[in-house]
Short mmCIF file of C-alpha atoms and ligand atoms in Angstrom, two decimals:
data_model
loop_
_atom_site.label_atom_id
_atom_site.label_comp_id
_atom_site.label_asym_id
_atom_site.label_seq_id
_atom_site.Cartn_x
_atom_site.Cartn_y
_atom_site.Cartn_z
CA MET A 1 18.41 -9.61 -8.42
CA THR A 2 20.82 -9.92 -11.35
CA PRO A 3 19.39 -11.23 -14.66
CA GLU A 4 21.20 -14.56 -13.98
CA SER A 5 19.76 -14.97 -10.47
CA LYS A 6 16.14 -14.30 -11.42
CA ILE A 7 13.69 -17.13 -10.65
CA LYS A 8 12.56 -19.10 -13.73
CA VAL A 9 8.79 -19.19 -14.03
CA GLY A 10 6.17 -20.70 -16.33
CA VAL A 11 2.63 -19.70 -17.24
CA LEU A 12 -0.13 -22.34 -17.52
CA GLY A 13 -3.09 -21.20 -19.63
CA ALA A 14 -0.71 -18.75 -21.31
CA THR A 15 -3.06 -18.12 -24.26
CA GLY A 16 -6.12 -17.08 -22.19
CA THR A 17 -7.34 -13.71 -20.90
CA VAL A 18 -5.52 -14.06 -17.57
CA GLY A 19 -2.53 -15.84 -19.14
CA GLN A 20 -1.92 -12.91 -21.51
CA ARG A 21 -1.91 -10.57 -18.52
CA PHE A 22 0.69 -12.77 -16.83
CA ILE A 23 2.87 -12.58 -19.90
CA ALA A 24 2.61 -8.80 -20.15
CA LEU A 25 3.41 -8.39 -16.42
CA LEU A 26 6.24 -10.92 -16.34
CA ALA A 27 8.00 -9.70 -19.49
CA GLU A 28 10.07 -7.34 -17.35
CA HIS A 29 9.97 -8.36 -13.72
CA PRO A 30 12.69 -7.71 -11.13
CA TYR A 31 12.41 -11.21 -9.51
CA PHE A 32 11.08 -13.51 -12.25
CA VAL A 33 12.02 -14.50 -15.78
CA LEU A 34 9.56 -16.21 -18.13
CA HIS A 35 10.94 -19.58 -19.11
CA ALA A 36 8.08 -21.85 -20.28
CA LEU A 37 4.50 -21.53 -21.53
CA GLY A 38 1.68 -24.06 -21.37
CA ALA A 39 -1.84 -24.34 -22.79
CA SER A 40 -4.10 -27.03 -24.25
CA SER A 41 -3.12 -29.58 -26.90
CA ARG A 42 -4.81 -27.22 -29.41
CA SER A 43 -1.99 -24.71 -28.81
CA ALA A 44 0.92 -27.04 -27.93
CA GLY A 45 3.73 -27.17 -30.47
CA LYS A 46 2.94 -23.72 -31.91
CA GLN A 47 5.02 -20.59 -31.43
CA TYR A 48 3.28 -18.27 -28.99
CA PRO A 49 2.13 -15.65 -31.54
CA GLN A 50 0.53 -18.41 -33.65
CA ALA A 51 -1.20 -20.00 -30.65
CA VAL A 52 -2.66 -16.87 -29.05
CA LEU A 53 -5.40 -14.39 -29.99
CA TRP A 54 -3.50 -11.51 -28.35
CA LYS A 55 -5.97 -8.98 -26.92
CA GLN A 56 -3.67 -6.67 -24.91
CA THR A 57 -3.04 -3.01 -25.77
CA SER A 58 0.75 -3.55 -25.69
CA PRO A 59 2.38 -5.82 -28.32
CA ILE A 60 3.42 -9.42 -27.54
CA PRO A 61 6.69 -9.04 -25.58
CA ALA A 62 9.81 -9.81 -27.63
CA SER A 63 10.97 -12.34 -25.00
CA VAL A 64 8.04 -14.71 -25.73
CA ARG A 65 7.68 -14.24 -29.50
CA ASP A 66 9.93 -17.23 -30.24
CA MET A 67 8.76 -19.41 -27.37
CA VAL A 68 6.88 -22.60 -28.24
CA VAL A 69 3.76 -23.46 -26.23
CA ASN A 70 3.89 -26.81 -24.41
CA GLU A 71 1.24 -29.06 -22.98
CA CYS A 72 0.68 -28.41 -19.28
CA LYS A 73 2.85 -31.29 -18.05
CA PRO A 74 5.55 -30.82 -15.37
CA GLU A 75 8.19 -32.48 -17.59
CA PHE A 76 8.14 -29.35 -19.83
CA PHE A 77 8.62 -27.02 -16.82
CA LYS A 78 11.50 -28.87 -15.09
CA GLU A 79 13.74 -25.81 -14.95
CA CYS A 80 11.05 -23.60 -13.39
CA SER A 81 10.53 -23.21 -9.63
CA VAL A 82 7.20 -21.41 -10.00
CA VAL A 83 4.18 -21.57 -12.32
CA PHE A 84 1.38 -19.04 -12.60
CA SER A 85 -1.92 -20.67 -13.55
CA GLY A 86 -4.59 -19.00 -15.66
CA LEU A 87 -6.09 -22.39 -16.53
CA ASP A 88 -9.70 -23.06 -17.28
CA ALA A 89 -11.27 -24.42 -14.08
CA GLU A 90 -12.43 -27.53 -15.99
CA VAL A 91 -8.80 -28.71 -16.09
CA ALA A 92 -6.98 -26.67 -13.45
CA GLY A 93 -7.49 -29.11 -10.55
CA ASP A 94 -5.58 -32.12 -11.89
CA ILE A 95 -2.94 -30.07 -13.69
CA GLU A 96 -2.11 -27.85 -10.70
CA ALA A 97 -1.98 -30.89 -8.38
CA ALA A 98 0.51 -32.58 -10.75
CA PHE A 99 2.77 -29.52 -10.73
CA ARG A 100 2.67 -29.37 -6.93
CA SER A 101 3.58 -33.07 -6.72
CA ALA A 102 6.53 -32.31 -9.00
CA GLU A 103 7.76 -29.80 -6.33
CA LEU A 104 6.77 -26.64 -8.20
CA VAL A 105 5.09 -23.71 -6.50
CA VAL A 106 1.72 -22.95 -8.14
CA PHE A 107 0.08 -19.52 -7.92
CA SER A 108 -3.44 -20.13 -9.21
CA ASN A 109 -6.35 -17.98 -10.34
CA ALA A 110 -8.70 -20.91 -10.71
CA LYS A 111 -11.38 -21.75 -8.16
CA ASN A 112 -10.51 -25.45 -7.76
CA PHE A 113 -8.36 -25.32 -4.58
CA ARG A 114 -9.81 -22.22 -2.91
CA ARG A 115 -11.93 -24.27 -0.49
CA ASP A 116 -9.16 -26.75 0.33
CA PRO A 117 -8.46 -26.18 4.05
CA THR A 118 -4.73 -26.71 3.53
CA VAL A 119 -4.44 -24.21 0.65
CA PRO A 120 -4.01 -20.52 1.46
CA LEU A 121 -6.56 -18.24 -0.26
CA ILE A 122 -4.67 -14.95 -0.29
CA VAL A 123 -5.66 -11.51 -1.50
CA PRO A 124 -2.21 -9.95 -1.24
CA LEU A 125 -3.58 -6.55 -0.17
CA VAL A 126 -5.33 -8.22 2.78
CA ASN A 127 -4.22 -11.52 4.32
CA SER A 128 -0.57 -12.30 3.66
CA SER A 129 -0.49 -13.88 7.16
CA HIS A 130 -2.14 -16.97 5.60
CA PHE A 131 1.27 -17.93 4.14
CA ALA A 132 1.79 -19.59 7.53
CA MET A 133 -0.28 -22.53 6.23
CA VAL A 134 2.30 -23.48 3.60
CA PRO A 135 4.46 -25.75 5.81
CA GLN A 136 1.36 -27.69 6.87
CA GLN A 137 0.27 -28.19 3.24
CA ARG A 138 3.70 -29.58 2.43
CA THR A 139 3.68 -31.88 5.49
CA LEU A 140 0.22 -33.28 4.76
CA HIS A 141 0.97 -33.98 1.10
CA ASN A 142 1.59 -37.64 0.28
CA PRO A 143 4.58 -37.89 0.02
CA PRO A 144 5.54 -34.75 1.99
CA LEU A 145 6.94 -31.94 -0.16
CA LYS A 146 10.13 -29.91 0.26
CA CYS A 147 9.39 -27.01 -2.11
CA GLY A 148 6.00 -27.43 -3.80
CA PHE A 149 2.72 -25.92 -2.71
CA ILE A 150 -0.45 -24.41 -4.22
CA LEU A 151 -1.60 -20.94 -3.29
CA THR A 152 -4.73 -19.41 -4.80
CA ASN A 153 -5.98 -15.90 -5.17
CA ALA A 154 -9.66 -15.10 -4.85
CA ASN A 155 -12.56 -14.66 -7.22
CA CYS A 156 -12.30 -11.23 -8.86
CA SER A 157 -15.44 -9.77 -7.21
CA THR A 158 -14.40 -11.14 -3.82
CA THR A 159 -10.99 -9.51 -4.22
CA GLY A 160 -12.49 -6.06 -4.82
CA VAL A 161 -14.73 -6.13 -1.79
CA VAL A 162 -12.46 -7.74 0.83
CA VAL A 163 -9.91 -4.92 0.60
CA PRO A 164 -12.20 -2.18 2.00
CA LEU A 165 -13.85 -4.69 4.37
CA ALA A 166 -10.44 -5.60 5.82
CA ALA A 167 -9.52 -1.91 6.15
CA LEU A 168 -12.78 -1.21 8.01
CA GLU A 169 -12.29 -4.12 10.40
CA LYS A 170 -8.73 -3.01 11.08
CA ALA A 171 -9.90 0.49 12.02
CA PHE A 172 -13.26 -0.15 13.68
CA GLY A 173 -13.42 -3.81 14.74
CA PRO A 174 -15.63 -6.61 13.42
CA LEU A 175 -18.29 -6.14 10.79
CA GLU A 176 -21.61 -7.76 11.58
CA SER A 177 -23.28 -7.83 8.14
CA CYS A 178 -22.65 -6.84 4.57
CA ILE A 179 -24.82 -6.62 1.45
CA ILE A 180 -23.16 -6.42 -1.97
CA THR A 181 -24.51 -5.89 -5.50
CA THR A 182 -21.98 -6.35 -8.30
CA MET A 183 -21.83 -5.01 -11.85
CA GLN A 184 -19.24 -7.30 -13.46
CA ALA A 185 -17.32 -6.74 -16.68
CA ILE A 186 -17.56 -9.11 -19.64
CA SER A 187 -13.83 -9.95 -19.53
CA GLY A 188 -14.53 -11.81 -16.26
CA ALA A 189 -15.98 -14.60 -18.38
CA GLY A 190 -12.77 -15.09 -20.41
CA TYR A 191 -12.59 -14.97 -24.22
CA PRO A 192 -14.87 -14.95 -26.21
CA GLY A 193 -17.04 -15.10 -23.10
CA VAL A 194 -20.59 -13.73 -23.06
CA PRO A 195 -22.12 -13.56 -26.59
CA SER A 196 -22.44 -9.95 -27.81
CA LEU A 197 -26.17 -10.42 -28.50
CA ASP A 198 -26.67 -11.31 -24.84
CA ILE A 199 -24.80 -8.36 -23.34
CA ILE A 200 -25.07 -5.31 -25.65
CA ASP A 201 -28.02 -3.11 -24.55
CA ASN A 202 -28.54 -5.48 -21.65
CA ILE A 203 -27.76 -6.63 -18.09
CA VAL A 204 -27.70 -10.32 -17.16
CA PRO A 205 -28.67 -10.75 -13.48
CA TYR A 206 -26.93 -14.11 -13.05
CA ILE A 207 -23.32 -15.38 -13.02
CA SER A 208 -23.16 -19.05 -12.25
CA GLY A 209 -21.66 -19.81 -8.82
CA GLU A 210 -20.46 -16.25 -8.29
CA GLU A 211 -22.65 -15.29 -5.31
CA GLU A 212 -21.77 -18.46 -3.43
CA LYS A 213 -18.04 -17.87 -4.08
CA MET A 214 -18.21 -14.28 -2.83
CA GLU A 215 -20.08 -15.25 0.32
CA TRP A 216 -17.79 -18.20 1.12
CA GLU A 217 -14.37 -16.84 0.10
CA THR A 218 -14.81 -13.55 1.99
CA LEU A 219 -15.11 -15.46 5.26
CA LYS A 220 -12.00 -17.58 4.60
CA ILE A 221 -9.97 -14.48 3.74
CA LEU A 222 -11.15 -12.26 6.61
CA GLY A 223 -11.09 -15.07 9.20
CA GLY A 224 -7.77 -15.41 10.96
CA ILE A 225 -5.67 -18.54 11.12
CA THR A 226 -4.68 -20.31 14.29
CA GLU A 227 -1.33 -21.80 15.21
CA ASN A 228 -1.50 -25.54 14.80
CA ASP A 229 1.02 -27.87 16.36
CA ASN A 230 -0.82 -31.08 15.47
CA ALA A 231 -1.21 -30.99 11.69
CA GLU A 232 -2.18 -34.67 11.40
CA LYS A 233 -5.23 -34.39 13.65
CA CYS A 234 -6.42 -30.87 12.95
CA PHE A 235 -5.61 -29.71 9.47
CA ASP A 236 -7.95 -26.73 9.14
CA MET A 237 -6.16 -23.72 10.60
CA HIS A 238 -8.93 -21.27 9.64
CA SER A 239 -11.08 -19.50 12.23
CA ARG A 240 -14.74 -18.94 11.33
CA HIS A 241 -15.56 -15.31 10.66
CA PRO A 242 -19.03 -14.38 12.00
CA LEU A 243 -19.84 -11.86 9.21
CA ARG A 244 -23.30 -12.31 7.61
CA ILE A 245 -22.92 -11.60 3.93
CA SER A 246 -25.32 -11.50 0.99
CA ALA A 247 -24.17 -10.95 -2.62
CA SER A 248 -26.15 -10.33 -5.85
CA CYS A 249 -24.10 -10.60 -9.04
CA ASN A 250 -24.84 -9.05 -12.43
CA ARG A 251 -23.05 -9.02 -15.81
CA VAL A 252 -23.00 -5.56 -17.42
CA PRO A 253 -21.74 -4.27 -20.81
CA VAL A 254 -18.36 -3.05 -19.53
CA VAL A 255 -15.13 -4.53 -20.93
CA GLU A 256 -12.90 -4.39 -17.83
CA GLY A 257 -13.44 -3.47 -14.17
CA HIS A 258 -15.95 -4.87 -11.69
CA THR A 259 -18.05 -2.28 -9.81
CA GLU A 260 -19.70 -3.24 -6.51
CA CYS A 261 -22.22 -1.40 -4.30
CA VAL A 262 -21.61 -2.35 -0.68
CA SER A 263 -23.52 -1.68 2.59
CA VAL A 264 -22.06 -2.68 5.95
CA ARG A 265 -23.13 -2.83 9.59
CA PHE A 266 -20.48 -2.65 12.31
CA ALA A 267 -20.63 -4.60 15.57
CA ARG A 268 -19.41 -1.51 17.41
CA ARG A 269 -22.09 0.99 18.47
CA PRO A 270 -22.21 3.83 17.65
CA PRO A 271 -20.74 3.06 14.22
CA PRO A 272 -18.07 5.28 12.61
CA SER A 273 -19.15 8.31 10.59
CA PRO A 274 -18.71 8.50 6.80
CA GLN A 275 -15.75 10.87 7.34
CA GLN A 276 -14.06 8.43 9.74
CA VAL A 277 -14.59 5.65 7.18
CA ARG A 278 -13.10 7.82 4.41
CA GLU A 279 -9.99 8.48 6.51
CA ALA A 280 -9.59 4.83 7.55
CA LEU A 281 -9.84 3.55 3.98
CA ALA A 282 -7.36 6.12 2.65
CA ALA A 283 -4.89 5.31 5.46
CA TYR A 284 -4.98 1.53 4.97
CA THR A 285 -1.66 0.05 3.82
CA SER A 286 -1.17 -3.52 2.70
CA ASP A 287 1.60 -5.84 3.91
CA ALA A 288 2.53 -6.24 0.25
CA TYR A 289 3.42 -2.55 0.05
CA ALA A 290 4.98 -2.38 3.52
CA LEU A 291 7.22 -5.39 2.74
CA GLY A 292 8.37 -3.85 -0.54
CA CYS A 293 6.64 -5.99 -3.20
CA PRO A 294 7.61 -4.37 -6.52
CA SER A 295 4.05 -4.64 -7.93
CA ALA A 296 2.23 -3.35 -4.84
CA PRO A 297 0.19 -0.16 -5.30
CA ARG A 298 1.20 2.92 -3.31
CA HIS A 299 -2.48 3.58 -2.53
CA THR A 300 -4.04 0.25 -1.56
CA ILE A 301 -7.41 2.03 -1.58
CA PHE A 302 -7.83 5.25 -3.52
CA VAL A 303 -10.73 7.21 -2.02
CA HIS A 304 -12.65 9.39 -4.48
CA GLU A 305 -14.30 12.58 -3.27
CA GLU A 306 -16.20 13.29 -6.52
CA PRO A 307 -19.85 12.22 -6.27
CA ASP A 308 -19.79 10.23 -9.55
CA ARG A 309 -16.63 8.09 -9.10
CA PRO A 310 -15.26 5.44 -9.28
CA GLN A 311 -16.15 4.57 -12.87
CA PRO A 312 -14.68 1.56 -14.74
CA ARG A 313 -13.58 3.41 -17.88
CA LEU A 314 -11.87 6.20 -15.92
CA ASP A 315 -10.46 4.41 -12.90
CA ARG A 316 -9.63 0.78 -13.80
CA ASP A 317 -6.04 1.46 -14.91
CA TYR A 318 -5.00 3.73 -12.03
CA GLN A 319 -1.79 2.24 -10.51
CA LYS A 320 -1.86 -0.34 -13.35
CA GLY A 321 -5.07 -1.77 -11.89
CA ALA A 322 -3.20 -3.01 -8.80
CA GLY A 323 -5.20 -1.06 -6.20
CA VAL A 324 -8.88 -0.67 -5.42
CA SER A 325 -10.98 2.51 -5.84
CA VAL A 326 -13.72 3.45 -3.39
CA GLY A 327 -16.18 6.34 -3.59
CA ARG A 328 -19.67 7.48 -2.62
CA ILE A 329 -19.03 6.81 1.07
CA ARG A 330 -22.22 7.76 2.88
CA GLN A 331 -24.67 6.77 5.57
CA CYS A 332 -26.90 3.74 4.94
CA LYS A 333 -30.37 4.01 6.50
CA VAL A 334 -30.74 0.23 6.77
CA LEU A 335 -27.22 -0.87 7.79
CA ASP A 336 -24.59 1.76 8.79
CA ILE A 337 -22.40 2.86 5.86
CA LYS A 338 -22.59 2.32 2.11
CA PHE A 339 -20.03 2.87 -0.67
CA THR A 340 -19.01 1.86 -4.21
CA VAL A 341 -15.89 -0.20 -5.01
CA LEU A 342 -14.14 -0.63 -8.34
CA ALA A 343 -11.50 -3.32 -8.90
CA ASN A 344 -9.84 -4.25 -12.19
CA ASN A 345 -10.92 -7.89 -12.57
CA VAL A 346 -8.04 -8.95 -14.80
CA ALA A 347 -5.37 -7.02 -12.80
CA ILE A 348 -5.83 -7.08 -9.00
CA GLY A 349 -8.79 -9.46 -9.57
CA ALA A 350 -6.53 -12.00 -11.29
CA ALA A 351 -2.95 -11.85 -12.65
CA THR A 352 -1.63 -8.97 -10.51
CA SER A 353 -2.81 -10.72 -7.34
CA SER A 354 -0.95 -13.92 -8.29
CA ILE A 355 2.21 -11.98 -9.06
CA LEU A 356 1.97 -10.04 -5.78
CA ASN A 357 1.50 -13.35 -3.95
CA ALA A 358 4.63 -14.68 -5.65
CA GLU A 359 6.58 -11.54 -4.70
CA LEU A 360 5.41 -12.00 -1.09
CA ALA A 361 6.51 -15.65 -1.26
CA VAL A 362 10.00 -14.59 -2.31
CA ILE A 363 10.23 -11.90 0.38
CA LYS A 364 8.95 -14.30 3.06
CA GLY A 365 11.35 -17.05 1.96
CA TYR A 366 8.83 -19.59 0.62
CA VAL A 367 10.32 -19.53 -2.91
CA SER A 368 13.94 -19.26 -3.94
N1 NDP B 1 -11.05 -13.38 -16.54
C1 NDP B 1 -11.08 -12.97 -15.26
O1 NDP B 1 -11.36 -11.79 -14.95
C2 NDP B 1 -10.77 -13.93 -14.16
C3 NDP B 1 -10.53 -15.28 -14.39
N2 NDP B 1 -10.24 -16.11 -13.33
C4 NDP B 1 -9.98 -17.54 -13.52
O2 NDP B 1 -8.73 -17.71 -14.21
C5 NDP B 1 -8.78 -18.83 -15.06
C6 NDP B 1 -8.53 -18.40 -16.49
O3 NDP B 1 -9.56 -17.52 -16.91
P1 NDP B 1 -9.54 -16.82 -18.35
O4 NDP B 1 -8.15 -16.43 -18.69
O5 NDP B 1 -10.59 -15.82 -18.29
O6 NDP B 1 -9.96 -18.08 -19.30
P2 NDP B 1 -9.72 -18.27 -20.87
O7 NDP B 1 -10.83 -19.13 -21.33
O8 NDP B 1 -9.50 -16.97 -21.54
O9 NDP B 1 -8.32 -19.11 -20.93
C7 NDP B 1 -8.25 -20.47 -20.54
C8 NDP B 1 -6.84 -21.02 -20.71
O10 NDP B 1 -6.85 -22.41 -20.31
C9 NDP B 1 -6.25 -23.20 -21.36
N3 NDP B 1 -6.85 -24.54 -21.42
C10 NDP B 1 -8.13 -24.87 -21.72
N4 NDP B 1 -8.28 -26.22 -21.71
C11 NDP B 1 -7.06 -26.75 -21.41
C12 NDP B 1 -6.55 -28.08 -21.26
N5 NDP B 1 -7.34 -29.15 -21.43
N6 NDP B 1 -5.26 -28.24 -20.93
C13 NDP B 1 -4.45 -27.16 -20.76
N7 NDP B 1 -4.85 -25.87 -20.91
C14 NDP B 1 -6.16 -25.67 -21.22
C15 NDP B 1 -6.54 -22.43 -22.64
O11 NDP B 1 -5.63 -22.84 -23.65
P3 NDP B 1 -6.02 -22.90 -25.24
O12 NDP B 1 -5.92 -21.49 -25.74
O13 NDP B 1 -4.98 -23.78 -25.81
O14 NDP B 1 -7.41 -23.45 -25.31
C16 NDP B 1 -6.30 -20.99 -22.16
O15 NDP B 1 -4.93 -20.72 -22.16
C17 NDP B 1 -10.17 -19.47 -14.88
O16 NDP B 1 -10.07 -20.51 -13.96
C18 NDP B 1 -11.00 -18.31 -14.37
O17 NDP B 1 -12.11 -18.76 -13.65
C19 NDP B 1 -10.12 -15.60 -12.07
C20 NDP B 1 -10.33 -14.28 -11.80
C21 NDP B 1 -10.70 -13.35 -12.83
N1 PHD B 2 -16.63 -15.40 -12.38
C1 PHD B 2 -15.83 -14.20 -12.57
C2 PHD B 2 -14.47 -14.54 -13.07
C3 PHD B 2 -13.96 -15.88 -12.63
O1 PHD B 2 -13.49 -16.62 -13.43
O2 PHD B 2 -14.11 -16.18 -11.35
P1 PHD B 2 -13.51 -17.48 -10.61
O3 PHD B 2 -12.03 -17.42 -10.73
O4 PHD B 2 -13.98 -17.34 -9.22
O5 PHD B 2 -14.08 -18.70 -11.29
C4 PHD B 2 -16.57 -13.30 -13.53
O6 PHD B 2 -17.29 -13.87 -14.32
O7 PHD B 2 -16.42 -12.10 -13.54
#
């Protein structure tokens, strides 16, 4: 695209942890140009550098230094076709719905619409086929929409685990059960997040709502969607996935990168060997990469051979955090196979997923 033909986009929640990532990633993007920023009334009216506590390793991009933060109202984003939302879930629901009604396309990180049967929940390295639900969402909206829709990405821990699960199902058929234990970074709780006195020298074995989200979202993502020619009567296009899944979530003193220990049982007997699993994971390619999304990682899953990897500090920035790392693939004496996953919670677990979804939307013709 030429600079003039790039799609004008806005960021909602532009001052937050995820919002800052959006700004860093969108500062130089081949399809999109940053045009408007939104946050709470505490930030509105201020120039971006005065409104934000910038916590990225790169400086605030020159293109946003003079931009003034607006309230998150569609009237301030009239010239944009797309908004990326890193809004606090307390407010994301009403604000994102208002932007959709105003015919904008909303790519959201917040949990509010993930369970809505008409809203695609897409991990771009896994289920880009769920874009097929967009026309139905537009039709069922009152009044029907021509351009607007909401599309969410998943919870950051869900995102990390569904990538290898999808690769295993593609190679070896359905999974029967899955047990996951997470070790989640502090940045997952936003800024300032977990108090330092709670997390230094400690592990907190509870993250509110996280286990339920992982268990529910995984099934929506891995379940297929069915063709639906009667949207008025049957508006849930999702098929139920039979996987039994149990998650235990923990907060650990790591700044960035969620680590997850995963055990799986396959429906197929005998199950694949650890070596077959290694080869299948390394060979897995996402639609996002195959279709040419500029932000897609070359290696959807990087398979580590070393016995002590992946590790968050060493592996979270590989491929700019856009892929997933898997290691320690071995036999499980209770289920079939166990392994360790690392996903960068603020990159592929959040902003990078939304941007990849937007790139897919452009390539598939849902945004212009
Ligand atoms: N951090 C992570 O790893 C992940 C986060 N998410 C989700 O992404 C979203 C953002 O998370 P995160 O960046 O961590 O959160 P932060 O708390 O860091 O940022 C929240 C943002 O929302 C804005 N905001 C708060 N209240 C309002 C309001 N009333 N009106 C408009 N804007 C408001 C804030 O603006 P202001 O500065 O003006 O207060 C800020 O820009 C959440 O829904 C979260 O659950 C999803 C996956 C991973
Ligand atoms: N709950 C995640 C981050 C998050 O905000 O998740 P969600 O978008 O599902 O609310 C964490 O604490 O690491």
